[in-house]
C-alpha positions as a Python dict, from the first residue, in 0.01 Angstrom:
ca = {
    (1, 'M'): (0, 0, 0),
    (2, 'S'): (-174, -142, -304),
    (3, 'S'): (-243, -83, -671),
    (4, 'T'): (-604, -145, -772),
    (5, 'N'): (-524, -189, -1142),
    (6, 'L'): (-271, -468, -1096),
    (7, 'K'): (-395, -593, -758),
    (8, 'I'): (-47, -555, -612),
    (9, 'T'): (3, -513, -241),
    (10, 'I'): (329, -413, -77),
    (11, 'D'): (384, -528, 280),
    (12, 'G'): (584, -263, 465),
    (13, 'S'): (612, -453, 791),
    (14, 'A'): (947, -546, 941),
    (15, 'G'): (1083, -874, 812),
    (16, 'S'): (901, -861, 479),
    (17, 'A'): (1089, -871, 150),
    (18, 'A'): (1216, -548, -4),
    (19, 'P'): (937, -356, -182),
    (20, 'Y'): (1100, -392, -527),
    (21, 'E'): (1125, -770, -473),
    (22, 'Q'): (760, -793, -366),
    (23, 'L'): (659, -597, -676),
    (24, 'R'): (883, -806, -904),
    (25, 'A'): (753, -1134, -761),
    (26, 'Q'): (385, -1034, -784),
    (27, 'I'): (407, -913, -1143),
    (28, 'A'): (607, -1222, -1246),
    (29, 'A'): (357, -1455, -1078),
    (30, 'R'): (60, -1284, -1243),
    (31, 'A'): (229, -1294, -1583),
    (32, 'R'): (312, -1666, -1547),
    (33, 'S'): (-41, -1749, -1434),
    (34, 'G'): (-198, -1555, -1721),
    (35, 'K'): (-370, -1303, -1493),
    (36, 'L'): (-156, -1048, -1675),
    (37, 'P'): (-177, -1168, -2036),
    (38, 'A'): (96, -1121, -2295),
    (39, 'G'): (71, -772, -2437),
    (40, 'F'): (-87, -624, -2123),
    (41, 'K'): (36, -267, -2086),
    (42, 'L'): (184, -197, -1745),
    (43, 'P'): (156, 143, -1579),
    (44, 'T'): (444, 386, -1614),
    (45, 'V'): (712, 370, -1348),
    (46, 'R'): (596, 701, -1201),
    (47, 'G'): (229, 605, -1218),
    (48, 'L'): (277, 274, -1040),
    (49, 'A'): (509, 434, -785),
    (50, 'E'): (235, 686, -704),
    (51, 'D'): (-31, 414, -677),
    (52, 'L'): (183, 209, -441),
    (53, 'G'): (337, 496, -246),
    (54, 'L'): (687, 389, -350),
    (55, 'A'): (983, 576, -489),
    (56, 'A'): (1006, 571, -868),
    (57, 'N'): (1352, 414, -840),
    (58, 'T'): (1200, 118, -652),
    (59, 'V'): (950, 49, -931),
    (60, 'A'): (1220, 106, -1196),
    (61, 'K'): (1442, -152, -1024),
    (62, 'A'): (1159, -407, -1027),
    (63, 'Y'): (1086, -335, -1395),
    (64, 'R'): (1456, -376, -1484),
    (65, 'A'): (1468, -712, -1306),
    (66, 'L'): (1148, -826, -1479),
    (67, 'E'): (1285, -719, -1816),
    (68, 'A'): (1612, -901, -1752),
    (69, 'D'): (1408, -1213, -1671),
    (70, 'G'): (1209, -1180, -1994),
    (71, 'V'): (879, -1127, -1812),
    (72, 'I'): (820, -778, -1949),
    (73, 'E'): (947, -578, -2243),
    (74, 'T'): (988, -206, -2291),
    (75, 'R'): (885, -67, -2626),
    (76, 'G'): (1038, 276, -2599),
    (77, 'R'): (783, 556, -2581),
    (78, 'N'): (500, 305, -2635),
    (79, 'G'): (539, 174, -2281),
    (80, 'T'): (610, -146, -2093),
    (81, 'F'): (423, -466, -2169),
    (82, 'V'): (400, -823, -2043),
    (83, 'A'): (617, -1030, -2277),
    (84, 'A'): (487, -1333, -2464),
    (85, 'A'): (474, -1616, -2212),
    (86, 'G'): (782, -1827, -2190),
    (87, 'E'): (979, -1689, -2483),
    (88, 'G'): (1227, -1474, -2293),
    (89, 'A'): (1223, -1694, -1987),
    (90, 'A'): (1287, -2009, -2190),
    (91, 'R'): (1582, -1849, -2369),
    (92, 'E'): (1724, -1722, -2041),
    (93, 'A'): (1684, -2064, -1876),
    (94, 'A'): (1851, -2240, -2168),
    (95, 'S'): (2141, -1996, -2155),
    (96, 'A'): (2179, -2040, -1779),
    (97, 'A'): (2165, -2418, -1815),
    (98, 'Q'): (2434, -2412, -2084),
    (99, 'A'): (2659, -2193, -1868),
    (100, 'F'): (2603, -2429, -1574),
    (101, 'A'): (2688, -2735, -1787),
    (102, 'E'): (3009, -2575, -1909),
    (103, 'R'): (3111, -2467, -1559),
    (104, 'V'): (3053, -2807, -1390),
    (105, 'H'): (3237, -2979, -1675),
    (106, 'R'): (3539, -2750, -1620),
    (107, 'L'): (3520, -2830, -1248),
    (108, 'G'): (3545, -3199, -1329),
    (109, 'L'): (3205, -3306, -1195),
    (110, 'T'): (3038, -3611, -1338),
    (111, 'E'): (2699, -3575, -1504),
    (112, 'A'): (2535, -3734, -1199),
    (113, 'E'): (2710, -3492, -963),
    (114, 'A'): (2606, -3195, -1179),
    (115, 'V'): (2244, -3310, -1192),
    (116, 'S'): (2246, -3363, -815),
    (117, 'A'): (2385, -3014, -755),
    (118, 'A'): (2125, -2857, -983),
    (119, 'T'): (1842, -3058, -829),
    (120, 'E'): (1942, -2958, -476),
    (121, 'A'): (1967, -2591, -575),
    (122, 'L'): (1622, -2603, -734),
    (123, 'R'): (1469, -2778, -434),
    (124, 'A'): (1619, -2521, -199),
    (125, 'R'): (1500, -2230, -414),
    (126, 'Y'): (1145, -2352, -464),
    (127, 'A'): (1108, -2463, -101),
    (128, 'A'): (1193, -2106, 4),
    (129, 'K'): (866, -1969, -143),
}
């Protein structure tokens, strides 16, 4: 299944990631790379679901995750757009980093132990791609 407008392909074979996750990851990657520029209007949930042969709820779930990550923004009846690069994501990352710093401090970890834990988590996450 694919969408010609966004060049998104969903792999329905066994063992592949869930369709909403494939959609979320592809839109996020295209937004980060600039292939989907800030301000680009995304198709409606129903329109994209039709193009991809997915349930509307699947596309809506991907859009909600992308909005929570600051990749896209919904402007009411005007539609859904790619957010300005980095703004939402940078704020979200700073907030997550602050929460992490507070949590490891409460746990009694040293700064070196906290940095090591974060580094290992990042290595594991980015190696999984």
